[in-house]
Amino acid sequence: MKMKLSSCFHGCTASVSLPGFVICFIILPIPNLEPAQYTVIGPGHPVTAVVGEDIVLPCHLSPPMNAENMEVRWFRSHFSSVVHLYRKEKDQTEFQMSEYLGRTEFLKDGIRNGSVALRLRNVRPSDEGKYMCSFPSISFFQDALLELKVAVIGAAPLISVEGYQDGGIRVMCRSAGWYPEPEVFWRDLSGQCLPSLSETKLQGHNGLFEMRTSIIITETSNQNIFCYIRSTLLRQEKESAISIAGQLLSKLQCDHQHTHTCNWLKVRICLWQ
């Protein structure tokens, strides 16, 4: 006696003869194996660091999950511009950009809860900019953008008398060690802003700014003036002041060809910070 073997494929059947019974195969569709869905979360606002200090760049997974076996890459503008790479449960320092060697620490205390923050040591002006915290894999890629701003407060302004000019005294204000470029301005005793004669900025190899500004003090002007230098990012400022007795300005006797021969002892000048 001959029986049929039937195979069912989405409504199609095929049969073979077998003695004694009929077998029907049913093949069900296999669902797509998608990777675990998660989101990489950054701080959502710029992070500000002070030059010379350390800063932690936060990044975590949502929902929280163990990231010990994941690859975590911190990089700058390009995927290959590696700030720090964590892979196969180890820090892969051989892939780092040279300027970050020895300056980064991948914080693993919270990695089982999806926290993959990065500590950056001895912050420099060149560290300012955008960073990406990414989780690359063969089938899934997620990242978060973080913006790092860098700042530092420089030295208190130093005021000096430079010489005689245009019927008055030219006064110079200097201050170095600022980042980013600060605002510089003069004010009188009443708080009124005064126009400067000149303003110069110099940026050193370390990226820090030195600011220089000058003003002319005449007999008719307010002889109590203040030099302010302000960090717009840190919202802090430093100031110095100079006071010159107005009645003595008219007594200056200067040789325009040899201003160093002026008898500056006739001018009573007070400086304070």
PDB file of C-alpha atoms in Angstrom:
ATOM      1  CA  MET A   1       0.000   0.000   0.000  1.00  0.00           C
ATOM      2  CA  LYS A   2       1.313   3.444  -0.869  1.00  0.00           C
ATOM      3  CA  MET A   3       0.708   6.678   1.136  1.00  0.00           C
ATOM      4  CA  LYS A   4       1.582  10.271   0.395  1.00  0.00           C
ATOM      5  CA  LEU A   5       4.098  12.561   2.141  1.00  0.00           C
ATOM      6  CA  SER A   6       2.864  16.147   1.852  1.00  0.00           C
ATOM      7  CA  SER A   7       4.997  19.235   2.487  1.00  0.00           C
ATOM      8  CA  CYS A   8       3.191  22.552   3.047  1.00  0.00           C
ATOM      9  CA  PHE A   9       5.001  25.765   2.111  1.00  0.00           C
ATOM     10  CA  HIS A  10       2.714  28.821   2.418  1.00  0.00           C
ATOM     11  CA  GLY A  11      -0.194  26.959   0.736  1.00  0.00           C
ATOM     12  CA  CYS A  12       1.936  24.946  -1.702  1.00  0.00           C
ATOM     13  CA  THR A  13       2.157  21.189  -1.208  1.00  0.00           C
ATOM     14  CA  ALA A  14       4.396  18.462  -2.493  1.00  0.00           C
ATOM     15  CA  SER A  15       3.932  14.743  -1.951  1.00  0.00           C
ATOM     16  CA  VAL A  16       6.007  11.585  -1.993  1.00  0.00           C
ATOM     17  CA  SER A  17       4.933   7.966  -1.616  1.00  0.00           C
ATOM     18  CA  LEU A  18       5.733   6.325   1.701  1.00  0.00           C
ATOM     19  CA  PRO A  19       4.298   3.120   3.060  1.00  0.00           C
ATOM     20  CA  GLY A  20       1.735   3.520   5.809  1.00  0.00           C
ATOM     21  CA  PHE A  21       1.420   7.315   6.549  1.00  0.00           C
ATOM     22  CA  VAL A  22       1.331  10.924   5.337  1.00  0.00           C
ATOM     23  CA  ILE A  23       3.591  13.627   6.825  1.00  0.00           C
ATOM     24  CA  CYS A  24       2.919  17.348   6.336  1.00  0.00           C
ATOM     25  CA  PHE A  25       5.715  19.845   7.071  1.00  0.00           C
ATOM     26  CA  ILE A  26       4.688  23.381   8.125  1.00  0.00           C
ATOM     27  CA  ILE A  27       7.422  26.029   7.922  1.00  0.00           C
ATOM     28  CA  LEU A  28       6.772  29.216   9.862  1.00  0.00           C
ATOM     29  CA  PRO A  29       8.493  32.539   9.086  1.00  0.00           C
ATOM     30  CA  ILE A  30      11.467  33.373  11.356  1.00  0.00           C
ATOM     31  CA  PRO A  31      11.238  36.867  12.887  1.00  0.00           C
ATOM     32  CA  ASN A  32      13.998  39.381  12.176  1.00  0.00           C
ATOM     33  CA  LEU A  33      16.601  39.385  14.949  1.00  0.00           C
ATOM     34  CA  GLU A  34      16.935  43.096  15.629  1.00  0.00           C
ATOM     35  CA  PRO A  35      19.624  44.298  18.034  1.00  0.00           C
ATOM     36  CA  ALA A  36      18.544  45.563  21.421  1.00  0.00           C
ATOM     37  CA  GLN A  37      17.049  49.014  21.010  1.00  0.00           C
ATOM     38  CA  TYR A  38      18.596  51.753  23.115  1.00  0.00           C
ATOM     39  CA  THR A  39      19.386  55.438  22.951  1.00  0.00           C
ATOM     40  CA  VAL A  40      22.689  57.141  23.729  1.00  0.00           C
ATOM     41  CA  ILE A  41      22.114  60.176  25.921  1.00  0.00           C
ATOM     42  CA  GLY A  42      24.455  63.151  26.341  1.00  0.00           C
ATOM     43  CA  PRO A  43      24.102  66.109  28.714  1.00  0.00           C
ATOM     44  CA  GLY A  44      21.865  68.076  26.324  1.00  0.00           C
ATOM     45  CA  HIS A  45      23.770  71.313  26.937  1.00  0.00           C
ATOM     46  CA  PRO A  46      27.377  72.508  26.552  1.00  0.00           C
ATOM     47  CA  VAL A  47      29.828  71.422  29.241  1.00  0.00           C
ATOM     48  CA  THR A  48      32.255  74.101  30.452  1.00  0.00           C
ATOM     49  CA  ALA A  49      35.779  73.228  31.582  1.00  0.00           C
ATOM     50  CA  VAL A  50      38.509  75.388  33.100  1.00  0.00           C
ATOM     51  CA  VAL A  51      41.962  75.319  31.534  1.00  0.00           C
ATOM     52  CA  GLY A  52      44.359  73.187  33.570  1.00  0.00           C
ATOM     53  CA  GLU A  53      41.612  71.334  35.434  1.00  0.00           C
ATOM     54  CA  ASP A  54      39.867  67.988  34.806  1.00  0.00           C
ATOM     55  CA  ILE A  55      36.390  67.580  33.352  1.00  0.00           C
ATOM     56  CA  VAL A  56      34.002  64.615  33.099  1.00  0.00           C
ATOM     57  CA  LEU A  57      32.133  64.221  29.808  1.00  0.00           C
ATOM     58  CA  PRO A  58      28.860  62.406  30.646  1.00  0.00           C
ATOM     59  CA  CYS A  59      27.208  59.784  28.437  1.00  0.00           C
ATOM     60  CA  HIS A  60      24.802  56.936  29.219  1.00  0.00           C
ATOM     61  CA  LEU A  61      22.415  54.444  27.694  1.00  0.00           C
ATOM     62  CA  SER A  62      18.642  54.577  27.952  1.00  0.00           C
ATOM     63  CA  PRO A  63      17.141  52.324  29.098  1.00  0.00           C
ATOM     64  CA  PRO A  64      20.010  51.416  31.447  1.00  0.00           C
ATOM     65  CA  MET A  65      21.837  48.261  30.414  1.00  0.00           C
ATOM     66  CA  ASN A  66      25.178  46.588  30.896  1.00  0.00           C
ATOM     67  CA  ALA A  67      27.720  48.045  28.459  1.00  0.00           C
ATOM     68  CA  GLU A  68      30.725  45.981  29.594  1.00  0.00           C
ATOM     69  CA  ASN A  69      30.760  43.928  26.386  1.00  0.00           C
ATOM     70  CA  MET A  70      29.965  46.809  24.033  1.00  0.00           C
ATOM     71  CA  GLU A  71      32.323  48.962  22.030  1.00  0.00           C
ATOM     72  CA  VAL A  72      32.344  52.589  23.153  1.00  0.00           C
ATOM     73  CA  ARG A  73      34.125  55.177  21.052  1.00  0.00           C
ATOM     74  CA  TRP A  74      34.667  58.823  21.981  1.00  0.00           C
ATOM     75  CA  PHE A  75      35.810  60.811  18.969  1.00  0.00           C
ATOM     76  CA  ARG A  76      35.968  64.346  17.568  1.00  0.00           C
ATOM     77  CA  SER A  77      34.939  65.450  14.078  1.00  0.00           C
ATOM     78  CA  HIS A  78      35.735  62.125  12.371  1.00  0.00           C
ATOM     79  CA  PHE A  79      35.125  58.529  13.445  1.00  0.00           C
ATOM     80  CA  SER A  80      38.865  57.908  13.185  1.00  0.00           C
ATOM     81  CA  SER A  81      39.717  60.940  15.377  1.00  0.00           C
ATOM     82  CA  VAL A  82      39.695  58.811  18.501  1.00  0.00           C
ATOM     83  CA  VAL A  83      39.733  60.498  21.887  1.00  0.00           C
ATOM     84  CA  HIS A  84      39.217  57.194  23.710  1.00  0.00           C
ATOM     85  CA  LEU A  85      38.242  53.676  22.606  1.00  0.00           C
ATOM     86  CA  TYR A  86      36.844  50.926  24.845  1.00  0.00           C
ATOM     87  CA  ARG A  87      36.563  47.538  23.148  1.00  0.00           C
ATOM     88  CA  LYS A  88      36.598  43.902  24.290  1.00  0.00           C
ATOM     89  CA  GLU A  89      36.360  45.114  27.893  1.00  0.00           C
ATOM     90  CA  LYS A  90      39.669  46.993  27.572  1.00  0.00           C
ATOM     91  CA  ASP A  91      40.900  50.498  26.824  1.00  0.00           C
ATOM     92  CA  GLN A  92      42.478  50.485  23.357  1.00  0.00           C
ATOM     93  CA  THR A  93      44.949  53.341  23.773  1.00  0.00           C
ATOM     94  CA  GLU A  94      46.862  52.549  20.586  1.00  0.00           C
ATOM     95  CA  PHE A  95      44.057  54.152  18.565  1.00  0.00           C
ATOM     96  CA  GLN A  96      44.067  57.485  20.421  1.00  0.00           C
ATOM     97  CA  MET A  97      45.095  60.782  18.881  1.00  0.00           C
ATOM     98  CA  SER A  98      48.488  61.789  20.224  1.00  0.00           C
ATOM     99  CA  GLU A  99      47.186  64.892  22.009  1.00  0.00           C
ATOM    100  CA  TYR A 100      44.939  62.735  24.209  1.00  0.00           C
ATOM    101  CA  LEU A 101      47.446  60.065  25.187  1.00  0.00           C
ATOM    102  CA  GLY A 102      47.643  59.818  28.957  1.00  0.00           C
ATOM    103  CA  ARG A 103      44.910  62.424  29.428  1.00  0.00           C
ATOM    104  CA  THR A 104      41.726  60.323  29.305  1.00  0.00           C
ATOM    105  CA  GLU A 105      40.110  57.873  31.711  1.00  0.00           C
ATOM    106  CA  PHE A 106      37.097  55.749  30.808  1.00  0.00           C
ATOM    107  CA  LEU A 107      34.972  55.667  33.962  1.00  0.00           C
ATOM    108  CA  LYS A 108      33.719  52.113  34.460  1.00  0.00           C
ATOM    109  CA  ASP A 109      32.061  52.432  37.882  1.00  0.00           C
ATOM    110  CA  GLY A 110      28.613  52.750  36.326  1.00  0.00           C
ATOM    111  CA  ILE A 111      29.170  50.778  33.121  1.00  0.00           C
ATOM    112  CA  ARG A 112      26.791  47.959  34.193  1.00  0.00           C
ATOM    113  CA  ASN A 113      24.051  50.575  34.324  1.00  0.00           C
ATOM    114  CA  GLY A 114      24.983  52.055  30.952  1.00  0.00           C
ATOM    115  CA  SER A 115      27.114  54.969  32.181  1.00  0.00           C
ATOM    116  CA  VAL A 116      30.170  55.443  29.958  1.00  0.00           C
ATOM    117  CA  ALA A 117      31.501  58.840  31.052  1.00  0.00           C
ATOM    118  CA  LEU A 118      34.988  59.988  30.100  1.00  0.00           C
ATOM    119  CA  ARG A 119      37.348  62.033  32.269  1.00  0.00           C
ATOM    120  CA  LEU A 120      39.624  64.455  30.413  1.00  0.00           C
ATOM    121  CA  ARG A 121      42.620  65.675  32.401  1.00  0.00           C
ATOM    122  CA  ASN A 122      44.509  68.963  32.242  1.00  0.00           C
ATOM    123  CA  VAL A 123      42.083  70.690  29.879  1.00  0.00           C
ATOM    124  CA  ARG A 124      43.599  72.833  27.107  1.00  0.00           C
ATOM    125  CA  PRO A 125      42.061  75.499  24.867  1.00  0.00           C
ATOM    126  CA  SER A 126      42.526  73.108  21.933  1.00  0.00           C
ATOM    127  CA  ASP A 127      40.132  70.645  23.622  1.00  0.00           C
ATOM    128  CA  GLU A 128      37.222  72.959  22.939  1.00  0.00           C
ATOM    129  CA  GLY A 129      34.680  71.691  20.418  1.00  0.00           C
ATOM    130  CA  LYS A 130      32.312  68.833  19.697  1.00  0.00           C
ATOM    131  CA  TYR A 131      32.676  65.240  20.893  1.00  0.00           C
ATOM    132  CA  MET A 132      30.744  62.125  19.923  1.00  0.00           C
ATOM    133  CA  CYS A 133      29.955  59.282  22.317  1.00  0.00           C
ATOM    134  CA  SER A 134      29.157  56.299  20.092  1.00  0.00           C
ATOM    135  CA  PHE A 135      28.279  52.600  20.282  1.00  0.00           C
ATOM    136  CA  PRO A 136      29.216  51.129  16.902  1.00  0.00           C
ATOM    137  CA  SER A 137      28.369  47.534  15.996  1.00  0.00           C
ATOM    138  CA  ILE A 138      27.858  45.449  12.853  1.00  0.00           C
ATOM    139  CA  SER A 139      24.097  45.935  12.751  1.00  0.00           C
ATOM    140  CA  PHE A 140      23.368  48.929  14.976  1.00  0.00           C
ATOM    141  CA  PHE A 141      24.854  52.384  15.578  1.00  0.00           C
ATOM    142  CA  GLN A 142      23.870  55.023  18.098  1.00  0.00           C
ATOM    143  CA  ASP A 143      25.711  58.122  19.254  1.00  0.00           C
ATOM    144  CA  ALA A 144      25.273  61.358  21.189  1.00  0.00           C
ATOM    145  CA  LEU A 145      26.782  64.784  20.586  1.00  0.00           C
ATOM    146  CA  LEU A 146      28.498  66.705  23.361  1.00  0.00           C
ATOM    147  CA  GLU A 147      29.886  70.244  23.119  1.00  0.00           C
ATOM    148  CA  LEU A 148      32.816  71.205  25.334  1.00  0.00           C
ATOM    149  CA  LYS A 149      33.526  74.861  26.046  1.00  0.00           C
ATOM    150  CA  VAL A 150      36.830  75.896  27.601  1.00  0.00           C
ATOM    151  CA  ALA A 151      37.573  79.017  29.631  1.00  0.00           C
ATOM    152  CA  VAL A 152      40.018  80.478  32.122  1.00  0.00           C
ATOM    153  CA  ILE A 153      40.296  83.726  34.048  1.00  0.00           C
ATOM    154  CA  GLY A 154      43.557  85.587  33.499  1.00  0.00           C
ATOM    155  CA  ALA A 155      45.592  87.897  35.689  1.00  0.00           C
ATOM    156  CA  ALA A 156      44.303  91.137  37.182  1.00  0.00           C
ATOM    157  CA  PRO A 157      44.857  94.072  34.804  1.00  0.00           C
ATOM    158  CA  LEU A 158      48.135  95.922  35.149  1.00  0.00           C
ATOM    159  CA  ILE A 159      47.873  99.670  34.490  1.00  0.00           C
ATOM    160  CA  SER A 160      50.924 101.693  33.510  1.00  0.00           C
ATOM    161  CA  VAL A 161      51.613 105.273  32.377  1.00  0.00           C
ATOM    162  CA  GLU A 162      53.125 105.168  28.895  1.00  0.00           C
ATOM    163  CA  GLY A 163      53.843 108.835  28.187  1.00  0.00           C
ATOM    164  CA  TYR A 164      52.504 112.195  27.085  1.00  0.00           C
ATOM    165  CA  GLN A 165      50.207 112.280  24.064  1.00  0.00           C
ATOM    166  CA  ASP A 166      47.651 114.671  22.587  1.00  0.00           C
ATOM    167  CA  GLY A 167      47.678 117.006  25.566  1.00  0.00           C
ATOM    168  CA  GLY A 168      47.200 114.280  28.127  1.00  0.00           C
ATOM    169  CA  ILE A 169      48.654 111.121  29.587  1.00  0.00           C
ATOM    170  CA  ARG A 170      48.454 107.853  27.690  1.00  0.00           C
ATOM    171  CA  VAL A 171      47.636 104.997  30.064  1.00  0.00           C
ATOM    172  CA  MET A 172      48.004 101.320  29.143  1.00  0.00           C
ATOM    173  CA  CYS A 173      46.105  98.359  30.642  1.00  0.00           C
ATOM    174  CA  ARG A 174      47.461  94.815  30.183  1.00  0.00           C
ATOM    175  CA  SER A 175      46.307  91.372  31.261  1.00  0.00           C
ATOM    176  CA  ALA A 176      47.335  87.869  30.140  1.00  0.00           C
ATOM    177  CA  GLY A 177      46.163  84.279  30.559  1.00  0.00           C
ATOM    178  CA  TRP A 178      42.557  84.521  29.318  1.00  0.00           C
ATOM    179  CA  TYR A 179      40.439  82.140  27.253  1.00  0.00           C
ATOM    180  CA  PRO A 180      38.374  82.646  25.221  1.00  0.00           C
ATOM    181  CA  GLU A 181      39.109  86.207  24.119  1.00  0.00           C
ATOM    182  CA  PRO A 182      37.696  88.465  26.872  1.00  0.00           C
ATOM    183  CA  GLU A 183      35.977  91.831  26.703  1.00  0.00           C
ATOM    184  CA  VAL A 184      38.110  94.841  27.643  1.00  0.00           C
ATOM    185  CA  PHE A 185      36.721  98.271  28.453  1.00  0.00           C
ATOM    186  CA  TRP A 186      37.320 101.456  30.438  1.00  0.00           C
ATOM    187  CA  ARG A 187      34.890 103.175  32.827  1.00  0.00           C
ATOM    188  CA  ASP A 188      34.963 106.328  34.890  1.00  0.00           C
ATOM    189  CA  LEU A 189      34.048 106.679  38.535  1.00  0.00           C
ATOM    190  CA  SER A 190      30.359 107.007  37.697  1.00  0.00           C
ATOM    191  CA  GLY A 191      30.371 103.786  35.670  1.00  0.00           C
ATOM    192  CA  GLN A 192      30.224 105.483  32.287  1.00  0.00           C
ATOM    193  CA  CYS A 193      32.043 103.639  29.501  1.00  0.00           C
ATOM    194  CA  LEU A 194      34.996 105.501  28.003  1.00  0.00           C
ATOM    195  CA  PRO A 195      36.332 105.140  24.443  1.00  0.00           C
ATOM    196  CA  SER A 196      39.728 103.485  24.245  1.00  0.00           C
ATOM    197  CA  LEU A 197      42.589 104.819  22.155  1.00  0.00           C
ATOM    198  CA  SER A 198      43.704 101.354  21.006  1.00  0.00           C
ATOM    199  CA  GLU A 199      43.098  97.679  21.687  1.00  0.00           C
ATOM    200  CA  THR A 200      45.396  94.755  20.878  1.00  0.00           C
ATOM    201  CA  LYS A 201      45.030  91.025  21.435  1.00  0.00           C
ATOM    202  CA  LEU A 202      47.846  88.495  21.351  1.00  0.00           C
ATOM    203  CA  GLN A 203      47.368  84.722  21.412  1.00  0.00           C
ATOM    204  CA  GLY A 204      50.264  82.600  22.650  1.00  0.00           C
ATOM    205  CA  HIS A 205      51.276  79.075  21.674  1.00  0.00           C
ATOM    206  CA  ASN A 206      49.259  77.767  24.622  1.00  0.00           C
ATOM    207  CA  GLY A 207      46.126  79.313  23.122  1.00  0.00           C
ATOM    208  CA  LEU A 208      45.683  81.903  25.890  1.00  0.00           C
ATOM    209  CA  PHE A 209      45.034  85.557  25.149  1.00  0.00           C
ATOM    210  CA  GLU A 210      46.866  88.665  26.317  1.00  0.00           C
ATOM    211  CA  MET A 211      44.874  91.870  26.025  1.00  0.00           C
ATOM    212  CA  ARG A 212      46.209  95.424  25.814  1.00  0.00           C
ATOM    213  CA  THR A 213      44.167  98.603  25.721  1.00  0.00           C
ATOM    214  CA  SER A 214      45.117 102.254  26.094  1.00  0.00           C
ATOM    215  CA  ILE A 215      43.327 105.514  26.827  1.00  0.00           C
ATOM    216  CA  ILE A 216      44.235 109.219  26.978  1.00  0.00           C
ATOM    217  CA  ILE A 217      43.569 111.055  30.233  1.00  0.00           C
ATOM    218  CA  THR A 218      43.339 114.822  29.802  1.00  0.00           C
ATOM    219  CA  GLU A 219      42.852 117.717  32.184  1.00  0.00           C
ATOM    220  CA  THR A 220      39.169 117.965  31.275  1.00  0.00           C
ATOM    221  CA  SER A 221      38.435 114.235  31.529  1.00  0.00           C
ATOM    222  CA  ASN A 222      37.555 112.286  34.624  1.00  0.00           C
ATOM    223  CA  GLN A 223      40.930 111.327  36.110  1.00  0.00           C
ATOM    224  CA  ASN A 224      39.564 108.352  38.069  1.00  0.00           C
ATOM    225  CA  ILE A 225      39.260 105.496  35.594  1.00  0.00           C
ATOM    226  CA  PHE A 226      38.896 101.733  35.772  1.00  0.00           C
ATOM    227  CA  CYS A 227      40.113  99.032  33.395  1.00  0.00           C
ATOM    228  CA  TYR A 228      37.842  95.988  33.241  1.00  0.00           C
ATOM    229  CA  ILE A 229      38.524  92.609  31.651  1.00  0.00           C
ATOM    230  CA  ARG A 230      35.579  90.213  31.549  1.00  0.00           C
ATOM    231  CA  SER A 231      35.084  86.551  30.669  1.00  0.00           C
ATOM    232  CA  THR A 232      31.739  86.334  28.883  1.00  0.00           C
ATOM    233  CA  LEU A 233      31.683  82.548  29.268  1.00  0.00           C
ATOM    234  CA  LEU A 234      32.414  82.359  33.000  1.00  0.00           C
ATOM    235  CA  ARG A 235      30.654  85.694  33.685  1.00  0.00           C
ATOM    236  CA  GLN A 236      33.516  86.913  35.821  1.00  0.00           C
ATOM    237  CA  GLU A 237      35.696  89.984  35.535  1.00  0.00           C
ATOM    238  CA  LYS A 238      38.763  91.623  37.019  1.00  0.00           C
ATOM    239  CA  GLU A 239      39.509  95.302  37.334  1.00  0.00           C
ATOM    240  CA  SER A 240      42.209  97.788  38.201  1.00  0.00           C
ATOM    241  CA  ALA A 241      42.005 101.550  38.586  1.00  0.00           C
ATOM    242  CA  ILE A 242      44.157 104.656  38.258  1.00  0.00           C
ATOM    243  CA  SER A 243      43.637 108.119  39.723  1.00  0.00           C
ATOM    244  CA  ILE A 244      45.589 111.140  38.500  1.00  0.00           C
ATOM    245  CA  ALA A 245      45.256 114.527  40.185  1.00  0.00           C
ATOM    246  CA  GLY A 246      43.743 116.761  37.498  1.00  0.00           C
ATOM    247  CA  GLN A 247      45.389 119.971  38.662  1.00  0.00           C
ATOM    248  CA  LEU A 248      48.795 118.456  38.066  1.00  0.00           C
ATOM    249  CA  LEU A 249      48.156 117.456  34.465  1.00  0.00           C
ATOM    250  CA  SER A 250      48.573 121.052  33.311  1.00  0.00           C
ATOM    251  CA  LYS A 251      51.998 121.243  34.923  1.00  0.00           C
ATOM    252  CA  LEU A 252      53.532 118.611  32.688  1.00  0.00           C
ATOM    253  CA  GLN A 253      56.475 119.973  30.769  1.00  0.00           C
ATOM    254  CA  CYS A 254      57.446 117.459  28.118  1.00  0.00           C
ATOM    255  CA  ASP A 255      59.862 117.568  25.268  1.00  0.00           C
ATOM    256  CA  HIS A 256      57.860 115.985  22.419  1.00  0.00           C
ATOM    257  CA  GLN A 257      61.068 114.690  20.906  1.00  0.00           C
ATOM    258  CA  HIS A 258      62.308 113.172  24.152  1.00  0.00           C
ATOM    259  CA  THR A 259      59.281 112.265  26.238  1.00  0.00           C
ATOM    260  CA  HIS A 260      61.429 110.281  28.644  1.00  0.00           C
ATOM    261  CA  THR A 261      62.812 113.581  29.974  1.00  0.00           C
ATOM    262  CA  CYS A 262      59.403 114.507  31.446  1.00  0.00           C
ATOM    263  CA  ASN A 263      59.416 115.139  35.139  1.00  0.00           C
ATOM    264  CA  TRP A 264      56.758 112.553  36.027  1.00  0.00           C
ATOM    265  CA  LEU A 265      57.396 113.202  39.706  1.00  0.00           C
ATOM    266  CA  LYS A 266      55.114 116.196  39.343  1.00  0.00           C
ATOM    267  CA  VAL A 267      52.188 113.853  38.697  1.00  0.00           C
ATOM    268  CA  ARG A 268      50.629 112.078  41.642  1.00  0.00           C
ATOM    269  CA  ILE A 269      49.369 108.717  40.422  1.00  0.00           C
ATOM    270  CA  CYS A 270      47.506 106.161  42.530  1.00  0.00           C
ATOM    271  CA  LEU A 271      46.960 102.585  41.372  1.00  0.00           C
ATOM    272  CA  TRP A 272      44.867  99.940  43.073  1.00  0.00           C
ATOM    273  CA  GLN A 273      43.213  96.641  42.306  1.00  0.00           C
TER     274      GLN A 273
END
